[in-house]
Short mmCIF file of C-alpha atoms in Angstrom, two decimals:
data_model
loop_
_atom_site.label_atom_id
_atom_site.label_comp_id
_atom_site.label_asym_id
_atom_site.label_seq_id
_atom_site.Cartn_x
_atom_site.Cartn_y
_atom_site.Cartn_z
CA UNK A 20 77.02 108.89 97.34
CA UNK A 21 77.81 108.85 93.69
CA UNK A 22 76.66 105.72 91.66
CA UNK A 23 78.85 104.43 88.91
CA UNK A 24 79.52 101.53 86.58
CA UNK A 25 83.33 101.94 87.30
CA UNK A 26 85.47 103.60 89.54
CA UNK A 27 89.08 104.23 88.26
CA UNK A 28 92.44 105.08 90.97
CA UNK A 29 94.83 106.48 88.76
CA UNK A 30 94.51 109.20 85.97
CA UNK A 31 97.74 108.33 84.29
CA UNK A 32 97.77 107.18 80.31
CA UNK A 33 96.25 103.47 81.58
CA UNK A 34 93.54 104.70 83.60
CA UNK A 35 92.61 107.38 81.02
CA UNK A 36 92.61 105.19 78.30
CA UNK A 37 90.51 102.47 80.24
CA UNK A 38 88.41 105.38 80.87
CA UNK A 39 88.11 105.90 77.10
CA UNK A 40 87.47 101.73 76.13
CA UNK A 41 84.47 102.13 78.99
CA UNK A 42 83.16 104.81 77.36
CA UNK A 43 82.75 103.27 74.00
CA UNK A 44 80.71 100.12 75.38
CA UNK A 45 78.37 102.47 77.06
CA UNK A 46 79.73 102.18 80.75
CA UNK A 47 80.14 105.40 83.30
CA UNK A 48 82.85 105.69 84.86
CA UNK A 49 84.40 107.95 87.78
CA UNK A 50 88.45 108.39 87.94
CA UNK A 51 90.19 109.37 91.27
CA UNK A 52 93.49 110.63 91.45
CA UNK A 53 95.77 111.79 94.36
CA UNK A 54 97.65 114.24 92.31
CA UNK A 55 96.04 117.94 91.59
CA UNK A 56 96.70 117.40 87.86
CA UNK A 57 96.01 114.33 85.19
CA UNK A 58 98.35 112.30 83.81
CA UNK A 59 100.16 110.78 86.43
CA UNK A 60 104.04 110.00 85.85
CA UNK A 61 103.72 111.28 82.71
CA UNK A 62 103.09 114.87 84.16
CA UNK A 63 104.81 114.30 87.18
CA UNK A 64 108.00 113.01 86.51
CA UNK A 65 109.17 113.67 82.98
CA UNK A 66 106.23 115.98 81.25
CA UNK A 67 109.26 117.40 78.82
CA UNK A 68 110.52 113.87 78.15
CA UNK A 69 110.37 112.51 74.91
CA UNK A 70 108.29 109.46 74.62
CA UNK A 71 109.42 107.59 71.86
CA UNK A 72 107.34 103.80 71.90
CA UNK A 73 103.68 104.82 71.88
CA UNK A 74 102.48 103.27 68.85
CA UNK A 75 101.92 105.08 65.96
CA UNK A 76 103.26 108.40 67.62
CA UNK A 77 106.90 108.25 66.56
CA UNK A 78 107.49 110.77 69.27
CA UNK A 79 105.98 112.85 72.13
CA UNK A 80 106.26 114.56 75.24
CA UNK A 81 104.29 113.46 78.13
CA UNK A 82 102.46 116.12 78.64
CA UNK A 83 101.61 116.06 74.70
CA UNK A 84 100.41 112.17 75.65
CA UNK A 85 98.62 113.24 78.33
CA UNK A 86 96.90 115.92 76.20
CA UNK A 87 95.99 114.05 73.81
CA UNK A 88 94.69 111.43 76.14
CA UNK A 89 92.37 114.00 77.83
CA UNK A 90 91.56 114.81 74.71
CA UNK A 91 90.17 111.54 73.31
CA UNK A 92 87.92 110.94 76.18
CA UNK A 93 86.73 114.49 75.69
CA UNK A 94 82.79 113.18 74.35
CA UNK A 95 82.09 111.14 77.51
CA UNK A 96 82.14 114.29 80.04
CA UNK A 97 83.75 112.16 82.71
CA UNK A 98 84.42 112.87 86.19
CA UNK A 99 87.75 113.45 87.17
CA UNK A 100 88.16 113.72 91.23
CA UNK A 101 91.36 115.37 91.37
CA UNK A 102 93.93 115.74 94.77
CA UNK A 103 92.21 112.89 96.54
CA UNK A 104 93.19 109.44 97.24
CA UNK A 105 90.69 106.61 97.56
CA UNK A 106 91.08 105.32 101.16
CA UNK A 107 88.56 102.40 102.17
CA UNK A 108 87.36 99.99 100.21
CA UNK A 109 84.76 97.66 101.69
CA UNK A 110 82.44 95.08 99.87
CA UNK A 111 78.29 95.73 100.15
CA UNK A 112 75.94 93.45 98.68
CA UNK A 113 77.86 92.47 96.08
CA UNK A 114 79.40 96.24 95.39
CA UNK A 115 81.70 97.91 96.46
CA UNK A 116 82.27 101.00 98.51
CA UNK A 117 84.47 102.91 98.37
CA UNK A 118 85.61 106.08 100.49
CA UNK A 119 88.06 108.61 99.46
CA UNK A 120 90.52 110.83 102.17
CA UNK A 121 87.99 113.96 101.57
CA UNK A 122 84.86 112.41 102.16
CA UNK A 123 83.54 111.11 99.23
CA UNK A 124 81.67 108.64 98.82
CA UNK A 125 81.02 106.16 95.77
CA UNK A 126 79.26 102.55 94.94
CA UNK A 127 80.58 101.15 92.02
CA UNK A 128 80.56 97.04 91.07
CA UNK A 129 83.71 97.26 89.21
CA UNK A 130 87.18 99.19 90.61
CA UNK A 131 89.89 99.53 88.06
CA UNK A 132 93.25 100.45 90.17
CA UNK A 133 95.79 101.65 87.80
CA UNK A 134 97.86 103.74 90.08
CA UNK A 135 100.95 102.97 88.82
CA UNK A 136 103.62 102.47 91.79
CA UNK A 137 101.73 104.09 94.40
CA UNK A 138 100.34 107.28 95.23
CA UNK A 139 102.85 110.50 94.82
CA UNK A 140 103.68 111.57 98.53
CA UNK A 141 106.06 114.05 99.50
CA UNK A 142 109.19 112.70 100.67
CA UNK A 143 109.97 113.94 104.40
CA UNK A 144 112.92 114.58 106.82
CA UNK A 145 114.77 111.26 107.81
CA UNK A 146 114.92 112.65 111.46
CA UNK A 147 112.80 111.30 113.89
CA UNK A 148 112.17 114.33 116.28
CA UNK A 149 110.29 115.95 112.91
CA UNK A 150 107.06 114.08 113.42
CA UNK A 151 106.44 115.05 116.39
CA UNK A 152 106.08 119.06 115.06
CA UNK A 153 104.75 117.91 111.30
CA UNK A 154 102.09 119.91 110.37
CA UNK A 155 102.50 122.42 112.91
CA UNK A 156 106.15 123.68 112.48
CA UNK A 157 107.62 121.06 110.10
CA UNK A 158 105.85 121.08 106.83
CA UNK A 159 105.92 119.84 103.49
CA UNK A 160 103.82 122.17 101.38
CA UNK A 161 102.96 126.01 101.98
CA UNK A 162 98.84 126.13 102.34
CA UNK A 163 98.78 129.61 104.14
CA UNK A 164 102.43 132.08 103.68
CA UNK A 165 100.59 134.42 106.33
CA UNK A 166 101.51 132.44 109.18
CA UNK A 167 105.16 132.50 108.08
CA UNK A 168 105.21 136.52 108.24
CA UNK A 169 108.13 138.27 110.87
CA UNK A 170 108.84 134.26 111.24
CA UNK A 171 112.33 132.49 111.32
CA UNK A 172 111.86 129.93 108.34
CA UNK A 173 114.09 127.43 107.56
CA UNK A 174 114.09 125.88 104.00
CA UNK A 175 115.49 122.58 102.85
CA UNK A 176 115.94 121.53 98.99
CA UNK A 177 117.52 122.56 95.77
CA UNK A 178 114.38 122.29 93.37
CA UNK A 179 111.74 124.89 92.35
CA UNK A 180 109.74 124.67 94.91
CA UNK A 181 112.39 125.33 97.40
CA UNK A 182 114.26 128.12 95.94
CA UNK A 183 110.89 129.62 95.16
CA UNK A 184 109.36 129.71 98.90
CA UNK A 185 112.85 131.03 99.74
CA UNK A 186 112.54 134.02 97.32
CA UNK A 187 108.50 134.70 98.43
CA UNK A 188 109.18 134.46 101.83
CA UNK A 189 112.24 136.35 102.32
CA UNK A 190 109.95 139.21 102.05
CA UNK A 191 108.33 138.64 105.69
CA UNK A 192 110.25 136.33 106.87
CA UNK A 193 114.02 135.25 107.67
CA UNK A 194 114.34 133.05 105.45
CA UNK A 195 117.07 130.43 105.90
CA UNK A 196 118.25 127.92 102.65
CA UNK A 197 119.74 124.45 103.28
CA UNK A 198 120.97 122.08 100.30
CA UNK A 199 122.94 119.07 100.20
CA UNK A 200 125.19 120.49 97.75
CA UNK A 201 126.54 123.34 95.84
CA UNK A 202 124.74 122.89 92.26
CA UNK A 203 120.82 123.96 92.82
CA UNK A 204 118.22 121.90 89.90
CA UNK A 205 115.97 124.81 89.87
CA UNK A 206 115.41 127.14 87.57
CA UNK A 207 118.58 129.17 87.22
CA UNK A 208 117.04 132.75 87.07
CA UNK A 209 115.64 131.91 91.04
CA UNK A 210 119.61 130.51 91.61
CA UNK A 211 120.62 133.73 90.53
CA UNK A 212 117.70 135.31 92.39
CA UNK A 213 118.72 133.53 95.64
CA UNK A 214 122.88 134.36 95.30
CA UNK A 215 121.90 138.07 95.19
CA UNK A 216 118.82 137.76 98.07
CA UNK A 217 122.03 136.14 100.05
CA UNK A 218 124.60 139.00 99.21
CA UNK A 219 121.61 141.45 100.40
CA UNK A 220 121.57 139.32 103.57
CA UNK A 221 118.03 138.66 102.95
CA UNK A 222 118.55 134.86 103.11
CA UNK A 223 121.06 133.19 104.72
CA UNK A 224 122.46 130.14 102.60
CA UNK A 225 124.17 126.92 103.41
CA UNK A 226 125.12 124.20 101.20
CA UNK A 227 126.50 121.15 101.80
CA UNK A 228 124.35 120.62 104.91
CA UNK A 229 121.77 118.64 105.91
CA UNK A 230 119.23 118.25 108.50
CA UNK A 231 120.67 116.45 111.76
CA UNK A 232 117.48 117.37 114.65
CA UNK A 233 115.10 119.01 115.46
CA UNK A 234 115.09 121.17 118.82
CA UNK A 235 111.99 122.15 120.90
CA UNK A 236 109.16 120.81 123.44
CA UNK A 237 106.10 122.18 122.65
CA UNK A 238 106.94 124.49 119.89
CA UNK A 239 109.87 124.17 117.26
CA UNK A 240 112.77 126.47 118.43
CA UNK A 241 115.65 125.21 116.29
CA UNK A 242 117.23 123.09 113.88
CA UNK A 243 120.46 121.34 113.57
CA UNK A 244 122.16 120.51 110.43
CA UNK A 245 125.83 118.72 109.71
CA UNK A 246 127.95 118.28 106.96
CA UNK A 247 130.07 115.43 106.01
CA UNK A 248 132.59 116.65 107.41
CA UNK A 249 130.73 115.93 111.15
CA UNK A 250 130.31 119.44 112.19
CA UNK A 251 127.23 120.61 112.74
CA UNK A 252 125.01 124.47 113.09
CA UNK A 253 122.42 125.10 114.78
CA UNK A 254 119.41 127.62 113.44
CA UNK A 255 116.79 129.37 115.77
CA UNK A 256 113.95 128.35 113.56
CA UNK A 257 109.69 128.96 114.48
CA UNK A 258 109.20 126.42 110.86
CA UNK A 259 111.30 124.25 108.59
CA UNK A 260 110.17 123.47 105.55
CA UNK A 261 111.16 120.40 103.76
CA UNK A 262 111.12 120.26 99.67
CA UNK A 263 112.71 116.64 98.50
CA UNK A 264 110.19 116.29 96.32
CA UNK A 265 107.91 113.42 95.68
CA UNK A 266 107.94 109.52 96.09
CA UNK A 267 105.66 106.63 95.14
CA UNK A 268 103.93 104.78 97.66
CA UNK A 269 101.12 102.23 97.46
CA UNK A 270 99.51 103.68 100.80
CA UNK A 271 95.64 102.09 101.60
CA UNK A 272 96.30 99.87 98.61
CA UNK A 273 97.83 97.28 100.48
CA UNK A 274 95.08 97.00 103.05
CA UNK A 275 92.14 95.87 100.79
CA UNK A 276 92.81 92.30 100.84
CA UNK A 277 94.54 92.22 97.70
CA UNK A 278 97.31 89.88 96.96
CA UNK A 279 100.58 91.83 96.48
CA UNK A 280 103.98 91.04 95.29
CA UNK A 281 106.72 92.94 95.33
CA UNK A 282 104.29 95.84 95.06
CA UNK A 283 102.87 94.92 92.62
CA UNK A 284 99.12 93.11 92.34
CA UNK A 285 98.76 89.85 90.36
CA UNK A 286 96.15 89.86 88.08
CA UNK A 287 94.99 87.46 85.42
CA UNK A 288 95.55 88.15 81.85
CA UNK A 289 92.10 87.23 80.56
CA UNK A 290 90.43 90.63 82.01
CA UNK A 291 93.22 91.74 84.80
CA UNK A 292 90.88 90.87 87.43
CA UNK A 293 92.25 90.86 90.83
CA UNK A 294 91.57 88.00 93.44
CA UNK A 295 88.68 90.24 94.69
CA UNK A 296 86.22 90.08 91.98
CA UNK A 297 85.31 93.70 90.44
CA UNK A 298 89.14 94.92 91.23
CA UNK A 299 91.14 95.15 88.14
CA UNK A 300 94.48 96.31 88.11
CA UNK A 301 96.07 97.65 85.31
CA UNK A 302 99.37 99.51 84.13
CA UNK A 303 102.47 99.10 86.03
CA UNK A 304 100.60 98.35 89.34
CA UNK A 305 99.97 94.86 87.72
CA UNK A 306 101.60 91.72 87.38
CA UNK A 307 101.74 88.50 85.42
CA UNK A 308 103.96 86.29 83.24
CA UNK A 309 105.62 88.35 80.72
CA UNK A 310 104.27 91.89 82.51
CA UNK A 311 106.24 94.82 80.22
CA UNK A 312 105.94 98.18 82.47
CA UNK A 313 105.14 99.66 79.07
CA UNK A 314 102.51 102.44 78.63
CA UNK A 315 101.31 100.91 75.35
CA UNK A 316 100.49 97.76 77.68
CA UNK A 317 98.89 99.40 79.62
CA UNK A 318 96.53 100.28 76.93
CA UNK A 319 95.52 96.71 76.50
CA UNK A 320 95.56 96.18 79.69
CA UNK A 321 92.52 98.82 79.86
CA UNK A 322 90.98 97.92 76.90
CA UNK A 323 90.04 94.23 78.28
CA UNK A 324 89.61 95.17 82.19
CA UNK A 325 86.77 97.60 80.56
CA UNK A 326 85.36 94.64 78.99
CA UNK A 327 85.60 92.52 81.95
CA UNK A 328 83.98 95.37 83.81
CA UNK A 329 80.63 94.96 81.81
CA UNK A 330 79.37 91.72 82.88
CA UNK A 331 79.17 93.17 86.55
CA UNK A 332 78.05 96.53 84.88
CA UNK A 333 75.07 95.25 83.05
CA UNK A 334 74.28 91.47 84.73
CA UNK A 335 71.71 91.29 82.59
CA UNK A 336 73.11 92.48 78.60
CA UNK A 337 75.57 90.59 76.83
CA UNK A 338 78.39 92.38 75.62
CA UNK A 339 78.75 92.74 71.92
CA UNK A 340 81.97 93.70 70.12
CA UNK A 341 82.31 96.49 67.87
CA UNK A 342 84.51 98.76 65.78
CA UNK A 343 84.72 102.08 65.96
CA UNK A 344 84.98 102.58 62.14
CA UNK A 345 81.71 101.09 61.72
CA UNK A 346 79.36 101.03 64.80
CA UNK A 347 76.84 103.75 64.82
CA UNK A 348 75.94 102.95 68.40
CA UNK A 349 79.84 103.50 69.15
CA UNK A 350 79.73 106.90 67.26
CA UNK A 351 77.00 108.37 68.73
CA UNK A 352 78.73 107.75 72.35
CA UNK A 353 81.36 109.76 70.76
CA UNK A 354 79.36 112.61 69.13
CA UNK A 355 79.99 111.65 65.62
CA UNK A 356 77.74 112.69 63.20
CA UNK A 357 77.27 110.58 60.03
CA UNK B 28 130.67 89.79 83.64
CA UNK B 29 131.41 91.13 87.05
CA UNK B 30 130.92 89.88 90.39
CA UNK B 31 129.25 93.14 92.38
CA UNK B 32 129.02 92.94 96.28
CA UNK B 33 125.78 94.51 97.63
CA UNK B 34 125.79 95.07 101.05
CA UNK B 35 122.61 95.76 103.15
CA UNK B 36 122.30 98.33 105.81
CA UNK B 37 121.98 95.70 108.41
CA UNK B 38 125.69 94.54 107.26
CA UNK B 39 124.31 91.50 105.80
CA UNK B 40 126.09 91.14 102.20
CA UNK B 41 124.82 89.72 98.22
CA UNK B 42 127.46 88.88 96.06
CA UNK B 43 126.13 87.87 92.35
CA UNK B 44 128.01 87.78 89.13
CA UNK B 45 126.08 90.45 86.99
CA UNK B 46 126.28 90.25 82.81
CA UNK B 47 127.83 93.13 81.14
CA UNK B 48 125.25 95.73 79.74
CA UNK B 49 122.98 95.62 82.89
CA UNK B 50 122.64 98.23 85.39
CA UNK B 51 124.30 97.64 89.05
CA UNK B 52 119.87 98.19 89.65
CA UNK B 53 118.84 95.40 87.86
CA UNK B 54 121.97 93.18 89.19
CA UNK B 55 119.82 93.64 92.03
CA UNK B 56 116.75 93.56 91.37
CA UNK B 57 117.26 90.52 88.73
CA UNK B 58 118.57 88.60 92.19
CA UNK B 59 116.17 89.29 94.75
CA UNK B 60 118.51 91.25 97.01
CA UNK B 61 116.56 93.29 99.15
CA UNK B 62 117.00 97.23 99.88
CA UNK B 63 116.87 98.41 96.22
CA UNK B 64 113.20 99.55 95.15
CA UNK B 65 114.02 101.36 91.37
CA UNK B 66 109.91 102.49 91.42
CA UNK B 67 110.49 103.60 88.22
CA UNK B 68 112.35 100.23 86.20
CA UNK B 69 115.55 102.56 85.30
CA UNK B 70 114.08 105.85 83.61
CA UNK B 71 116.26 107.96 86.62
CA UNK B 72 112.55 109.52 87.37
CA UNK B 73 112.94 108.33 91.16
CA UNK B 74 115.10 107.89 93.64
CA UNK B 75 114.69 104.64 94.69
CA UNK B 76 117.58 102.57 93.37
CA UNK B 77 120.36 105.02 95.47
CA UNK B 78 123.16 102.91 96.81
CA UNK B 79 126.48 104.61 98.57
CA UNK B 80 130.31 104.14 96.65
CA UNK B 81 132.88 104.17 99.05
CA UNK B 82 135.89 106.27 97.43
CA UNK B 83 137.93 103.52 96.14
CA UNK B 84 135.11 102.65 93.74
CA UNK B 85 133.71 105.66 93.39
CA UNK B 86 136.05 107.49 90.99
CA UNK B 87 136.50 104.42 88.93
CA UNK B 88 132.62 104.17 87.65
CA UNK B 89 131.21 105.92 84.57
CA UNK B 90 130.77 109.52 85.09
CA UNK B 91 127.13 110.70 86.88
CA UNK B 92 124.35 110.86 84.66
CA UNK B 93 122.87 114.64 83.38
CA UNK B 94 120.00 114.77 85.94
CA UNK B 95 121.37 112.08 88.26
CA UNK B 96 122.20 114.47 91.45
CA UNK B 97 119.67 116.15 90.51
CA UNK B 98 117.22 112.91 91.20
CA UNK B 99 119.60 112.46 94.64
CA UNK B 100 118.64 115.55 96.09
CA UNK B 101 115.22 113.45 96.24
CA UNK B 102 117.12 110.29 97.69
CA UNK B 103 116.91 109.10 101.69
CA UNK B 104 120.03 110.44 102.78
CA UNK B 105 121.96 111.23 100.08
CA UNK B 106 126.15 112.06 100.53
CA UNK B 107 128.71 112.60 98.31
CA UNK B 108 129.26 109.22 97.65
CA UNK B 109 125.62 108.62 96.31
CA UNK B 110 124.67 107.18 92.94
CA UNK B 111 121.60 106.21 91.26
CA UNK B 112 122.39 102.44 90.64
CA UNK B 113 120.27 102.57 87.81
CA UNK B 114 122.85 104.69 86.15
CA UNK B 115 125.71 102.09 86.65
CA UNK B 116 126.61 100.00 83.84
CA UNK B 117 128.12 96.96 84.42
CA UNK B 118 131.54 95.73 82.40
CA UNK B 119 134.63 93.63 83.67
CA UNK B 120 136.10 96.96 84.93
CA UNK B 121 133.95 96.87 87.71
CA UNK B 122 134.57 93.44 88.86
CA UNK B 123 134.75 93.32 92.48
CA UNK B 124 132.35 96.40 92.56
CA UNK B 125 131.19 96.77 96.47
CA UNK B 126 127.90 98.87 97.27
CA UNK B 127 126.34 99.91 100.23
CA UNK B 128 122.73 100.15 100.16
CA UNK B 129 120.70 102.78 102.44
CA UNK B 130 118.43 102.33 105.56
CA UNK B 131 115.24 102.49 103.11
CA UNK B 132 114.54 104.37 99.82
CA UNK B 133 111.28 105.62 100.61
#
């Protein structure tokens, strides 16, 4: 069980910079994040995208944001629980408890969620029939490439990830590639990789397919795809493998008692408090009048949940504000020497 | 100003008269019709504002965006008549604009 003044969902640009404004009042804090990286959307989705509206930064990348982010929070050595997602929630003497999908376990009187629209989950096959083999034979990430070795493997996708499990496991394996269409939006050295893999005959390639069904009673022993046109193949296959990449979705969220609309979670603007008191939410998670899904919102956003955080931090101080140009108490929490 | 026809995958249909300079996504999303998500408020970083074109509308909207099949390849369903609605700005040339929405985006 890990004590903490504050436990953050969400290590995008809000959540890290909340993460920063608790560290210069003197609160701990503990920042949980389903992805296996920080930064959130701004690593996910477009880390090579110019930012061009963060204030005083006339223009960045968001990975450069992120970086710089990571680095500003640097002095107060916080945790960072990485590739897990925060899954109960439950209220105890006043705190609250809170349980993540691995195990861990943390009490905390303040939670800041600023998980933007939902945790990142990979998007699966539309078919029904796949459930019933997911995580045996139809899977959405590659944990273990042993068990795909003198295998037929069936991929699905156009991206990076697809093209590149095509090229590693044509190796081993007979390796099958599906995509919706002709143009692949990976990297075109594996396109080029993958046209001469299929003139070798060491993967077979269709385009213009998709998945239809699924074939098989207790094991997976084929797949059928169509194209537009209405006719359809079907592929002995022992896996498929389905790369669509990810979407957003605001999973164990919704079942904390929190009032939600439109995914979103009202808050008030005073200190973003929640209707649970010690739940914040912050970033684009949040709502209110006027609510700008800007990342430089966000920022505020953070800056006053962290100070509504303190009174249930530290019942029994009173909350004094400070600059950073001239507070020596704010200084020394951020290793500067005078 | 156009008048844009959204119809949901249960058949039921929106019609609302959208301002020129807005996105077919926010036509939407501006009037509470259902079946459009946009996750990410227009920046084509999901896929969550896909809608189908039939082909008489199809060839007569602005070109596909750099990046926008690329985006549908992460869509429910996607086809060839697929398009981010996001990336669909409205003028008077696309009065009478009908889309068809998917059976979910997520």
């Amino acid at each position: 069980m890990i004590n903490t003044d504050v436990l953050i969902i969400g290590a995008g640009p809000t959540g890290l910079f909340c993460a920063h404004q608790l560290g210069i009042i003197g609160l701990k804090c503990e920042i949980v994040d389903n992805l296996d990286k920080i930064g959130g959307q701004c690593i996910e989705l477009y880390p090579d995208k110019p930012i061009y509206d963060i204030p005083a930064i006339p223009e960045c990348t968001g990975e450069e944001l992120t970086n710089n982010l990571i680095e500003q929070i640097k002095p107060f050595s916080f945790n960072f629980h990485l590739s897990d997602r925060v899954q109960e929630v439950k209220n105890e003497n006043n705190k609250w408890f809170v349980k993540t999908l691995k195990g861990k376990e943390f009490l905390t009187p303040n939670i800041v969620i600023a998980g933007g629209v939902g945790s990142f989950e990979p998007r699966k096959f539309p078919t029904k029939n796949c459930e019933k083999f997911e995580e045996n034979s139809v899977l959405y990430s590659v944990k273990d490439k042993t068990i795909f070795k003198d295998k037929k493997v069936v991929i699905f996708g156009g991206g990076d990830s697809a093209l590149d499990w095509a090229i590693e496991l044509s190796k081993n394996s007979n390796v099958t590639l599906i995509h919706r269409r002709d143009e692949f939006r990976g990297a075109p050295a594996s396109v080029e990789r993958i046209k001469q893999l299929q003139n070798e005959k060491k993967v077979e390639l269709f385009t213009k397919y998709s998945i239809k069904d699924v074939k098989g009673n207790d094991n997976l022993e084929s797949v059928e795809i169509k194209n537009e046109e209405g006719e359809s193949k079907t592929i002995d296959a022992d896996y498929v493998l389905g790369f669509f990449g990810l979407i957003m979705q605001l999973g164990p969220i919704l079942e904390w008692g929190l009032n939600i609309e439109k995914k979103t979670i009202p808050v008030n603007t005073e200190n973003f408090e929640t209707n649970k008191k010690g739940i914040f939410a912050i970033g684009d998670i949040c709502t209110y009048p006027g609510k700008l899904k800007l990342i430089l919102s966000g920022f505020h956003e953070g800056a006053l949940a962290a100070r509504g955080c303190f009174k249930y931090a530290r019942p029994n101080e009173k909350y004094r504000f400070e600059f950073t140009t001239t507070s020596k108490t704010v200084k020394g929490r951020i290793g500067v020497k005078e | 100003m156009a008048k844009i026809k959204y119809i949901e995958h249960s058949g039921k249909e929106h019609e609302v008269d959208v301002a020129n300079g807005l996105s077919v996504m926010e036509g939407a999303v501006q009037n509470d019709i259902p079946g459009i998500d946009a996750d990410c408020g227009g920046g084509m970083a999901c896929a969550t504002c896909h809608v189908y074109v039939k082909e008489e509308w199809f060839n007569k909207l602005p070109e596909k965006a750099i990046g926008e099949d690329d985006m549908l390849d992460q869509a429910y369903e996607p086809n060839s008549s697929s398009r981010l609605s996001c990336q669909i700005t409205v003028s008077d040339e696309l009065n009478g604009l009908v889309v068809h929405l998917p059976e979910k985006q997520i």
